[in-house]
């Protein structure tokens, strides 16, 4: 891509020789163990290279598992130093498979499972009103909004109040006060309106009220430590900030009506989102709907555990029925009133569909979550795969879309649907 086009598209520099910026965890790839041909691995990786060549993602990580075995574990590009507007001579830090990346909204899938685990432990009933656990939430007509409605994006509080200062996002008490004082756009749960960040704070309050502990400690005790994660924390410790991948606003600047939708969903324009997500205060905070940090392998590990019915490496993390409840569809396919696209949700997950859905063609049995539009993390029970594609750019619209779509299409095509009697136990 020539320099003029690169500036116009807010893209990073892409070397001709991609091997120079590719990192492969050779020991972590075992396709032969589950009978996957190397041509399948090469085909998938070529689709990732095509996405990288668009220049909208300075760094990319990928983890793919099939039948429980990791068959592809690689990274390409840079964790920092190769953004579209960074001056020449900026030190470049290579992206590796061990680099922590912010999952953004893919965090919601993890937070949602924590809530379902509370149900398993007898601490919460998702059909209870939020105010049963947190009475102050009942203000301004919100007394009937249930925990389940919050999880399934039907809680009627999709956005924080306009003109809210950015630094409120990492002020637990102030953001909670604003949500309690807010008035819901509706309370009957009949319409889907994606809760980009608000729902996580509500779920956090409920969890902390019934456990008497912080959500970060609960995550650590019930998921992170039992599953042997290195990162996988809300935010990141100050001493590790230098290891976290940098986020970049890339691609053409969104124009109306896309810019209007972005502001509705994210509470600001894309440049503001870039600034906020690279702010150490955001990176060190606990934001349950949007700042869990970890690697592609760790998120892939999480979804593989779900695909296993709640088991990881022979260890029971949660019950099979907890997984089934977490991925059970709630309501029909609807136009989401925040994102203005058709969506199919469970109480915490974005679901696939037939003949085509978010997770590719014939993805009726797939469940997962998107992070800031471009990070794709999911599992597909019909194909027995778990996939985690992380990246450091967040283009909204642009020339990368065909390559991103081709990646999802390639994954679905390389792993044909298995007979019903050979699929993992979980179903959507």
mmCIF file with all atom_site columns, N, CA and C in Angstrom, residues 356-411:
data_model
loop_
_atom_site.group_PDB
_atom_site.id
_atom_site.type_symbol
_atom_site.label_atom_id
_atom_site.label_alt_id
_atom_site.label_comp_id
_atom_site.label_asym_id
_atom_site.label_entity_id
_atom_site.label_seq_id
_atom_site.pdbx_PDB_ins_code
_atom_site.Cartn_x
_atom_site.Cartn_y
_atom_site.Cartn_z
_atom_site.occupancy
_atom_site.B_iso_or_equiv
_atom_site.pdbx_formal_charge
_atom_site.auth_seq_id
_atom_site.auth_comp_id
_atom_site.auth_asym_id
_atom_site.auth_atom_id
_atom_site.pdbx_PDB_model_num
ATOM 1   N N  . UNK A 1 356 ? -26.810 -18.641 7.843  1.00 0.00 ? 356 UNK A N  1
ATOM 2   C CA . UNK A 1 356 ? -25.565 -17.950 8.132  1.00 0.00 ? 356 UNK A CA 1
ATOM 3   C C  . UNK A 1 356 ? -25.773 -17.087 9.376  1.00 0.00 ? 356 UNK A C  1
ATOM 4   N N  . UNK A 1 357 ? -24.737 -16.915 10.133 1.00 0.00 ? 357 UNK A N  1
ATOM 5   C CA . UNK A 1 357 ? -24.837 -16.110 11.345 1.00 0.00 ? 357 UNK A CA 1
ATOM 6   C C  . UNK A 1 357 ? -23.522 -15.438 11.646 1.00 0.00 ? 357 UNK A C  1
ATOM 7   N N  . UNK A 1 358 ? -23.445 -14.860 12.824 1.00 0.00 ? 358 UNK A N  1
ATOM 8   C CA . UNK A 1 358 ? -22.258 -14.119 13.239 1.00 0.00 ? 358 UNK A CA 1
ATOM 9   C C  . UNK A 1 358 ? -20.996 -14.962 13.146 1.00 0.00 ? 358 UNK A C  1
ATOM 10  N N  . UNK A 1 359 ? -21.102 -16.262 13.418 1.00 0.00 ? 359 UNK A N  1
ATOM 11  C CA . UNK A 1 359 ? -19.940 -17.137 13.438 1.00 0.00 ? 359 UNK A CA 1
ATOM 12  C C  . UNK A 1 359 ? -19.830 -17.979 12.172 1.00 0.00 ? 359 UNK A C  1
ATOM 13  N N  . UNK A 1 360 ? -20.368 -17.483 11.070 1.00 0.00 ? 360 UNK A N  1
ATOM 14  C CA . UNK A 1 360 ? -20.210 -18.138 9.777  1.00 0.00 ? 360 UNK A CA 1
ATOM 15  C C  . UNK A 1 360 ? -21.430 -18.895 9.325  1.00 0.00 ? 360 UNK A C  1
ATOM 16  N N  . UNK A 1 361 ? -21.268 -19.618 8.227  1.00 0.00 ? 361 UNK A N  1
ATOM 17  C CA . UNK A 1 361 ? -22.367 -20.368 7.647  1.00 0.00 ? 361 UNK A CA 1
ATOM 18  C C  . UNK A 1 361 ? -22.703 -21.581 8.513  1.00 0.00 ? 361 UNK A C  1
ATOM 19  N N  . UNK A 1 362 ? -23.989 -21.862 8.616  1.00 0.00 ? 362 UNK A N  1
ATOM 20  C CA . UNK A 1 362 ? -24.487 -22.999 9.399  1.00 0.00 ? 362 UNK A CA 1
ATOM 21  C C  . UNK A 1 362 ? -23.859 -23.030 10.788 1.00 0.00 ? 362 UNK A C  1
ATOM 22  N N  . UNK A 1 363 ? -23.991 -21.906 11.495 1.00 0.00 ? 363 UNK A N  1
ATOM 23  C CA . UNK A 1 363 ? -23.365 -21.762 12.819 1.00 0.00 ? 363 UNK A CA 1
ATOM 24  C C  . UNK A 1 363 ? -24.398 -21.750 13.941 1.00 0.00 ? 363 UNK A C  1
ATOM 25  N N  . UNK A 1 364 ? -25.483 -22.470 13.761 1.00 0.00 ? 364 UNK A N  1
ATOM 26  C CA . UNK A 1 364 ? -26.578 -22.502 14.731 1.00 0.00 ? 364 UNK A CA 1
ATOM 27  C C  . UNK A 1 364 ? -26.109 -22.933 16.122 1.00 0.00 ? 364 UNK A C  1
ATOM 28  N N  . UNK A 1 365 ? -25.071 -23.763 16.187 1.00 0.00 ? 365 UNK A N  1
ATOM 29  C CA . UNK A 1 365 ? -24.605 -24.289 17.470 1.00 0.00 ? 365 UNK A CA 1
ATOM 30  C C  . UNK A 1 365 ? -23.370 -23.562 17.997 1.00 0.00 ? 365 UNK A C  1
ATOM 31  N N  . UNK A 1 366 ? -23.090 -22.386 17.450 1.00 0.00 ? 366 UNK A N  1
ATOM 32  C CA . UNK A 1 366 ? -21.920 -21.614 17.865 1.00 0.00 ? 366 UNK A CA 1
ATOM 33  C C  . UNK A 1 366 ? -22.314 -20.525 18.855 1.00 0.00 ? 366 UNK A C  1
ATOM 34  N N  . UNK A 1 367 ? -21.413 -20.228 19.786 1.00 0.00 ? 367 UNK A N  1
ATOM 35  C CA . UNK A 1 367 ? -21.648 -19.189 20.780 1.00 0.00 ? 367 UNK A CA 1
ATOM 36  C C  . UNK A 1 367 ? -20.320 -18.515 21.103 1.00 0.00 ? 367 UNK A C  1
ATOM 37  N N  . UNK A 1 368 ? -20.363 -17.229 21.403 1.00 0.00 ? 368 UNK A N  1
ATOM 38  C CA . UNK A 1 368 ? -19.141 -16.510 21.717 1.00 0.00 ? 368 UNK A CA 1
ATOM 39  C C  . UNK A 1 368 ? -19.409 -15.039 21.939 1.00 0.00 ? 368 UNK A C  1
ATOM 40  N N  . UNK A 1 369 ? -18.408 -14.216 21.673 1.00 0.00 ? 369 UNK A N  1
ATOM 41  C CA . UNK A 1 369 ? -18.597 -12.775 21.819 1.00 0.00 ? 369 UNK A CA 1
ATOM 42  C C  . UNK A 1 369 ? -17.569 -12.025 20.982 1.00 0.00 ? 369 UNK A C  1
ATOM 43  N N  . UNK A 1 370 ? -17.999 -10.889 20.479 1.00 0.00 ? 370 UNK A N  1
ATOM 44  C CA . UNK A 1 370 ? -17.136 -9.985  19.721 1.00 0.00 ? 370 UNK A CA 1
ATOM 45  C C  . UNK A 1 370 ? -16.574 -8.943  20.671 1.00 0.00 ? 370 UNK A C  1
ATOM 46  N N  . UNK A 1 371 ? -15.334 -8.510  20.426 1.00 0.00 ? 371 UNK A N  1
ATOM 47  C CA . UNK A 1 371 ? -14.738 -7.439  21.202 1.00 0.00 ? 371 UNK A CA 1
ATOM 48  C C  . UNK A 1 371 ? -14.399 -6.269  20.310 1.00 0.00 ? 371 UNK A C  1
ATOM 49  N N  . UNK A 1 372 ? -15.035 -5.135  20.556 1.00 0.00 ? 372 UNK A N  1
ATOM 50  C CA . UNK A 1 372 ? -14.837 -3.916  19.772 1.00 0.00 ? 372 UNK A CA 1
ATOM 51  C C  . UNK A 1 372 ? -14.850 -4.199  18.269 1.00 0.00 ? 372 UNK A C  1
ATOM 52  N N  . UNK A 1 373 ? -15.841 -4.954  17.848 1.00 0.00 ? 373 UNK A N  1
ATOM 53  C CA . UNK A 1 373 ? -16.191 -5.239  16.459 1.00 0.00 ? 373 UNK A CA 1
ATOM 54  C C  . UNK A 1 373 ? -15.244 -6.223  15.764 1.00 0.00 ? 373 UNK A C  1
ATOM 55  N N  . UNK A 1 374 ? -13.947 -6.182  16.071 1.00 0.00 ? 374 UNK A N  1
ATOM 56  C CA . UNK A 1 374 ? -12.973 -6.949  15.310 1.00 0.00 ? 374 UNK A CA 1
ATOM 57  C C  . UNK A 1 374 ? -12.408 -8.167  16.015 1.00 0.00 ? 374 UNK A C  1
ATOM 58  N N  . UNK A 1 375 ? -12.445 -8.196  17.331 1.00 0.00 ? 375 UNK A N  1
ATOM 59  C CA . UNK A 1 375 ? -11.945 -9.361  18.063 1.00 0.00 ? 375 UNK A CA 1
ATOM 60  C C  . UNK A 1 375 ? -13.049 -10.408 18.083 1.00 0.00 ? 375 UNK A C  1
ATOM 61  N N  . UNK A 1 376 ? -12.738 -11.609 17.626 1.00 0.00 ? 376 UNK A N  1
ATOM 62  C CA . UNK A 1 376 ? -13.739 -12.659 17.468 1.00 0.00 ? 376 UNK A CA 1
ATOM 63  C C  . UNK A 1 376 ? -13.351 -13.870 18.295 1.00 0.00 ? 376 UNK A C  1
ATOM 64  N N  . UNK A 1 377 ? -14.178 -14.209 19.279 1.00 0.00 ? 377 UNK A N  1
ATOM 65  C CA . UNK A 1 377 ? -13.894 -15.323 20.185 1.00 0.00 ? 377 UNK A CA 1
ATOM 66  C C  . UNK A 1 377 ? -15.138 -16.187 20.284 1.00 0.00 ? 377 UNK A C  1
ATOM 67  N N  . UNK A 1 378 ? -15.024 -17.452 19.884 1.00 0.00 ? 378 UNK A N  1
ATOM 68  C CA . UNK A 1 378 ? -16.225 -18.291 19.905 1.00 0.00 ? 378 UNK A CA 1
ATOM 69  C C  . UNK A 1 378 ? -15.882 -19.780 19.935 1.00 0.00 ? 378 UNK A C  1
ATOM 70  N N  . UNK A 1 379 ? -16.918 -20.571 20.185 1.00 0.00 ? 379 UNK A N  1
ATOM 71  C CA . UNK A 1 379 ? -16.843 -22.027 20.093 1.00 0.00 ? 379 UNK A CA 1
ATOM 72  C C  . UNK A 1 379 ? -18.021 -22.495 19.251 1.00 0.00 ? 379 UNK A C  1
ATOM 73  N N  . UNK A 1 380 ? -17.834 -23.597 18.554 1.00 0.00 ? 380 UNK A N  1
ATOM 74  C CA . UNK A 1 380 ? -18.896 -24.158 17.715 1.00 0.00 ? 380 UNK A CA 1
ATOM 75  C C  . UNK A 1 380 ? -18.990 -25.651 18.020 1.00 0.00 ? 380 UNK A C  1
ATOM 76  N N  . UNK A 1 381 ? -20.057 -26.026 18.710 1.00 0.00 ? 381 UNK A N  1
ATOM 77  C CA . UNK A 1 381 ? -20.223 -27.416 19.118 1.00 0.00 ? 381 UNK A CA 1
ATOM 78  C C  . UNK A 1 381 ? -20.406 -28.349 17.932 1.00 0.00 ? 381 UNK A C  1
ATOM 79  N N  . UNK A 1 382 ? -20.997 -27.858 16.846 1.00 0.00 ? 382 UNK A N  1
ATOM 80  C CA . UNK A 1 382 ? -21.237 -28.711 15.686 1.00 0.00 ? 382 UNK A CA 1
ATOM 81  C C  . UNK A 1 382 ? -19.952 -29.023 14.933 1.00 0.00 ? 382 UNK A C  1
ATOM 82  N N  . UNK A 1 383 ? -18.935 -28.197 15.116 1.00 0.00 ? 383 UNK A N  1
ATOM 83  C CA . UNK A 1 383 ? -17.641 -28.411 14.459 1.00 0.00 ? 383 UNK A CA 1
ATOM 84  C C  . UNK A 1 383 ? -16.549 -28.800 15.460 1.00 0.00 ? 383 UNK A C  1
ATOM 85  N N  . UNK A 1 384 ? -16.880 -28.737 16.757 1.00 0.00 ? 384 UNK A N  1
ATOM 86  C CA . UNK A 1 384 ? -15.934 -29.054 17.837 1.00 0.00 ? 384 UNK A CA 1
ATOM 87  C C  . UNK A 1 384 ? -14.676 -28.188 17.729 1.00 0.00 ? 384 UNK A C  1
ATOM 88  N N  . UNK A 1 385 ? -14.891 -26.886 17.646 1.00 0.00 ? 385 UNK A N  1
ATOM 89  C CA . UNK A 1 385 ? -13.780 -25.946 17.559 1.00 0.00 ? 385 UNK A CA 1
ATOM 90  C C  . UNK A 1 385 ? -13.969 -24.819 18.565 1.00 0.00 ? 385 UNK A C  1
ATOM 91  N N  . UNK A 1 386 ? -12.846 -24.276 19.032 1.00 0.00 ? 386 UNK A N  1
ATOM 92  C CA . UNK A 1 386 ? -12.870 -23.012 19.759 1.00 0.00 ? 386 UNK A CA 1
ATOM 93  C C  . UNK A 1 386 ? -11.840 -22.110 19.097 1.00 0.00 ? 386 UNK A C  1
ATOM 94  N N  . UNK A 1 387 ? -12.214 -20.855 18.891 1.00 0.00 ? 387 UNK A N  1
ATOM 95  C CA . UNK A 1 387 ? -11.408 -19.927 18.094 1.00 0.00 ? 387 UNK A CA 1
ATOM 96  C C  . UNK A 1 387 ? -11.295 -18.601 18.831 1.00 0.00 ? 387 UNK A C  1
ATOM 97  N N  . UNK A 1 388 ? -10.090 -18.032 18.813 1.00 0.00 ? 388 UNK A N  1
ATOM 98  C CA . UNK A 1 388 ? -9.888  -16.704 19.395 1.00 0.00 ? 388 UNK A CA 1
ATOM 99  C C  . UNK A 1 388 ? -8.971  -15.903 18.483 1.00 0.00 ? 388 UNK A C  1
ATOM 100 N N  . UNK A 1 389 ? -9.517  -14.879 17.853 1.00 0.00 ? 389 UNK A N  1
ATOM 101 C CA . UNK A 1 389 ? -8.769  -13.967 16.992 1.00 0.00 ? 389 UNK A CA 1
ATOM 102 C C  . UNK A 1 389 ? -8.731  -12.601 17.669 1.00 0.00 ? 389 UNK A C  1
ATOM 103 N N  . UNK A 1 390 ? -7.554  -12.203 18.135 1.00 0.00 ? 390 UNK A N  1
ATOM 104 C CA . UNK A 1 390 ? -7.380  -10.906 18.774 1.00 0.00 ? 390 UNK A CA 1
ATOM 105 C C  . UNK A 1 390 ? -6.564  -9.997  17.865 1.00 0.00 ? 390 UNK A C  1
ATOM 106 N N  . UNK A 1 391 ? -6.790  -8.696  17.981 1.00 0.00 ? 391 UNK A N  1
ATOM 107 C CA . UNK A 1 391 ? -6.058  -7.736  17.166 1.00 0.00 ? 391 UNK A CA 1
ATOM 108 C C  . UNK A 1 391 ? -5.993  -6.395  17.879 1.00 0.00 ? 391 UNK A C  1
ATOM 109 N N  . UNK A 1 392 ? -5.161  -5.503  17.380 1.00 0.00 ? 392 UNK A N  1
ATOM 110 C CA . UNK A 1 392 ? -4.925  -4.248  18.087 1.00 0.00 ? 392 UNK A CA 1
ATOM 111 C C  . UNK A 1 392 ? -5.507  -3.019  17.401 1.00 0.00 ? 392 UNK A C  1
ATOM 112 N N  . UNK A 1 393 ? -6.119  -3.213  16.244 1.00 0.00 ? 393 UNK A N  1
ATOM 113 C CA . UNK A 1 393 ? -6.791  -2.095  15.576 1.00 0.00 ? 393 UNK A CA 1
ATOM 114 C C  . UNK A 1 393 ? -8.279  -2.212  15.756 1.00 0.00 ? 393 UNK A C  1
ATOM 115 N N  . UNK A 1 394 ? -8.977  -1.060  15.709 1.00 0.00 ? 394 UNK A N  1
ATOM 116 C CA . UNK A 1 394 ? -10.440 -1.165  15.692 1.00 0.00 ? 394 UNK A CA 1
ATOM 117 C C  . UNK A 1 394 ? -11.041 -0.285  14.597 1.00 0.00 ? 394 UNK A C  1
ATOM 118 N N  . UNK A 1 395 ? -10.860 -0.760  13.346 1.00 0.00 ? 395 UNK A N  1
ATOM 119 C CA . UNK A 1 395 ? -11.558 -0.117  12.234 1.00 0.00 ? 395 UNK A CA 1
ATOM 120 C C  . UNK A 1 395 ? -13.050 -0.435  12.315 1.00 0.00 ? 395 UNK A C  1
ATOM 121 N N  . UNK A 1 396 ? -13.869 0.513   12.010 1.00 0.00 ? 396 UNK A N  1
ATOM 122 C CA . UNK A 1 396 ? -15.317 0.280   12.067 1.00 0.00 ? 396 UNK A CA 1
ATOM 123 C C  . UNK A 1 396 ? -15.830 -0.189  10.712 1.00 0.00 ? 396 UNK A C  1
ATOM 124 N N  . UNK A 1 397 ? -15.547 0.579   9.691  1.00 0.00 ? 397 UNK A N  1
ATOM 125 C CA . UNK A 1 397 ? -15.894 0.185   8.325  1.00 0.00 ? 397 UNK A CA 1
ATOM 126 C C  . UNK A 1 397 ? -14.647 0.363   7.470  1.00 0.00 ? 397 UNK A C  1
ATOM 127 N N  . UNK A 1 398 ? -14.571 -0.346  6.363  1.00 0.00 ? 398 UNK A N  1
ATOM 128 C CA . UNK A 1 398 ? -13.417 -0.157  5.500  1.00 0.00 ? 398 UNK A CA 1
ATOM 129 C C  . UNK A 1 398 ? -13.057 -1.374  4.683  1.00 0.00 ? 398 UNK A C  1
ATOM 130 N N  . UNK A 1 399 ? -11.867 -1.308  4.111  1.00 0.00 ? 399 UNK A N  1
ATOM 131 C CA . UNK A 1 399 ? -11.431 -2.306  3.152  1.00 0.00 ? 399 UNK A CA 1
ATOM 132 C C  . UNK A 1 399 ? -11.077 -3.634  3.793  1.00 0.00 ? 399 UNK A C  1
ATOM 133 N N  . UNK A 1 400 ? -11.014 -3.702  5.118  1.00 0.00 ? 400 UNK A N  1
ATOM 134 C CA . UNK A 1 400 ? -10.658 -4.945  5.806  1.00 0.00 ? 400 UNK A CA 1
ATOM 135 C C  . UNK A 1 400 ? -11.828 -5.909  5.938  1.00 0.00 ? 400 UNK A C  1
ATOM 136 N N  . UNK A 1 401 ? -13.034 -5.426  5.768  1.00 0.00 ? 401 UNK A N  1
ATOM 137 C CA . UNK A 1 401 ? -14.228 -6.234  6.048  1.00 0.00 ? 401 UNK A CA 1
ATOM 138 C C  . UNK A 1 401 ? -14.266 -7.529  5.236  1.00 0.00 ? 401 UNK A C  1
ATOM 139 N N  . UNK A 1 402 ? -13.980 -7.494  3.915  1.00 0.00 ? 402 UNK A N  1
ATOM 140 C CA . UNK A 1 402 ? -13.971 -8.776  3.181  1.00 0.00 ? 402 UNK A CA 1
ATOM 141 C C  . UNK A 1 402 ? -12.974 -9.776  3.751  1.00 0.00 ? 402 UNK A C  1
ATOM 142 N N  . UNK A 1 403 ? -11.791 -9.303  4.178  1.00 0.00 ? 403 UNK A N  1
ATOM 143 C CA . UNK A 1 403 ? -10.785 -10.215 4.728  1.00 0.00 ? 403 UNK A CA 1
ATOM 144 C C  . UNK A 1 403 ? -11.235 -10.793 6.068  1.00 0.00 ? 403 UNK A C  1
ATOM 145 N N  . UNK A 1 404 ? -11.891 -9.963  6.902  1.00 0.00 ? 404 UNK A N  1
ATOM 146 C CA . UNK A 1 404 ? -12.395 -10.451 8.180  1.00 0.00 ? 404 UNK A CA 1
ATOM 147 C C  . UNK A 1 404 ? -13.492 -11.487 7.961  1.00 0.00 ? 404 UNK A C  1
ATOM 148 N N  . UNK A 1 405 ? -14.389 -11.193 7.012  1.00 0.00 ? 405 UNK A N  1
ATOM 149 C CA . UNK A 1 405 ? -15.446 -12.146 6.680  1.00 0.00 ? 405 UNK A CA 1
ATOM 150 C C  . UNK A 1 405 ? -14.885 -13.440 6.101  1.00 0.00 ? 405 UNK A C  1
ATOM 151 N N  . UNK A 1 406 ? -13.837 -13.300 5.300  1.00 0.00 ? 406 UNK A N  1
ATOM 152 C CA . UNK A 1 406 ? -13.217 -14.482 4.687  1.00 0.00 ? 406 UNK A CA 1
ATOM 153 C C  . UNK A 1 406 ? -12.592 -15.373 5.754  1.00 0.00 ? 406 UNK A C  1
ATOM 154 N N  . UNK A 1 407 ? -12.035 -14.775 6.797  1.00 0.00 ? 407 UNK A N  1
ATOM 155 C CA . UNK A 1 407 ? -11.464 -15.568 7.889  1.00 0.00 ? 407 UNK A CA 1
ATOM 156 C C  . UNK A 1 407 ? -12.541 -16.433 8.545  1.00 0.00 ? 407 UNK A C  1
ATOM 157 N N  . UNK A 1 408 ? -13.681 -15.823 8.883  1.00 0.00 ? 408 UNK A N  1
ATOM 158 C CA . UNK A 1 408 ? -14.767 -16.578 9.521  1.00 0.00 ? 408 UNK A CA 1
ATOM 159 C C  . UNK A 1 408 ? -15.281 -17.665 8.588  1.00 0.00 ? 408 UNK A C  1
ATOM 160 N N  . UNK A 1 409 ? -15.438 -17.323 7.316  1.00 0.00 ? 409 UNK A N  1
ATOM 161 C CA . UNK A 1 409 ? -15.900 -18.287 6.311  1.00 0.00 ? 409 UNK A CA 1
ATOM 162 C C  . UNK A 1 409 ? -14.915 -19.454 6.196  1.00 0.00 ? 409 UNK A C  1
ATOM 163 N N  . UNK A 1 410 ? -13.619 -19.143 6.205  1.00 0.00 ? 410 UNK A N  1
ATOM 164 C CA . UNK A 1 410 ? -12.591 -20.172 6.077  1.00 0.00 ? 410 UNK A CA 1
ATOM 165 C C  . UNK A 1 410 ? -12.627 -21.153 7.238  1.00 0.00 ? 410 UNK A C  1
ATOM 166 N N  . UNK A 1 411 ? -12.767 -20.612 8.455  1.00 0.00 ? 411 UNK A N  1
ATOM 167 C CA . UNK A 1 411 ? -12.841 -21.473 9.636  1.00 0.00 ? 411 UNK A CA 1
ATOM 168 C C  . UNK A 1 411 ? -14.009 -22.451 9.501  1.00 0.00 ? 411 UNK A C  1
#
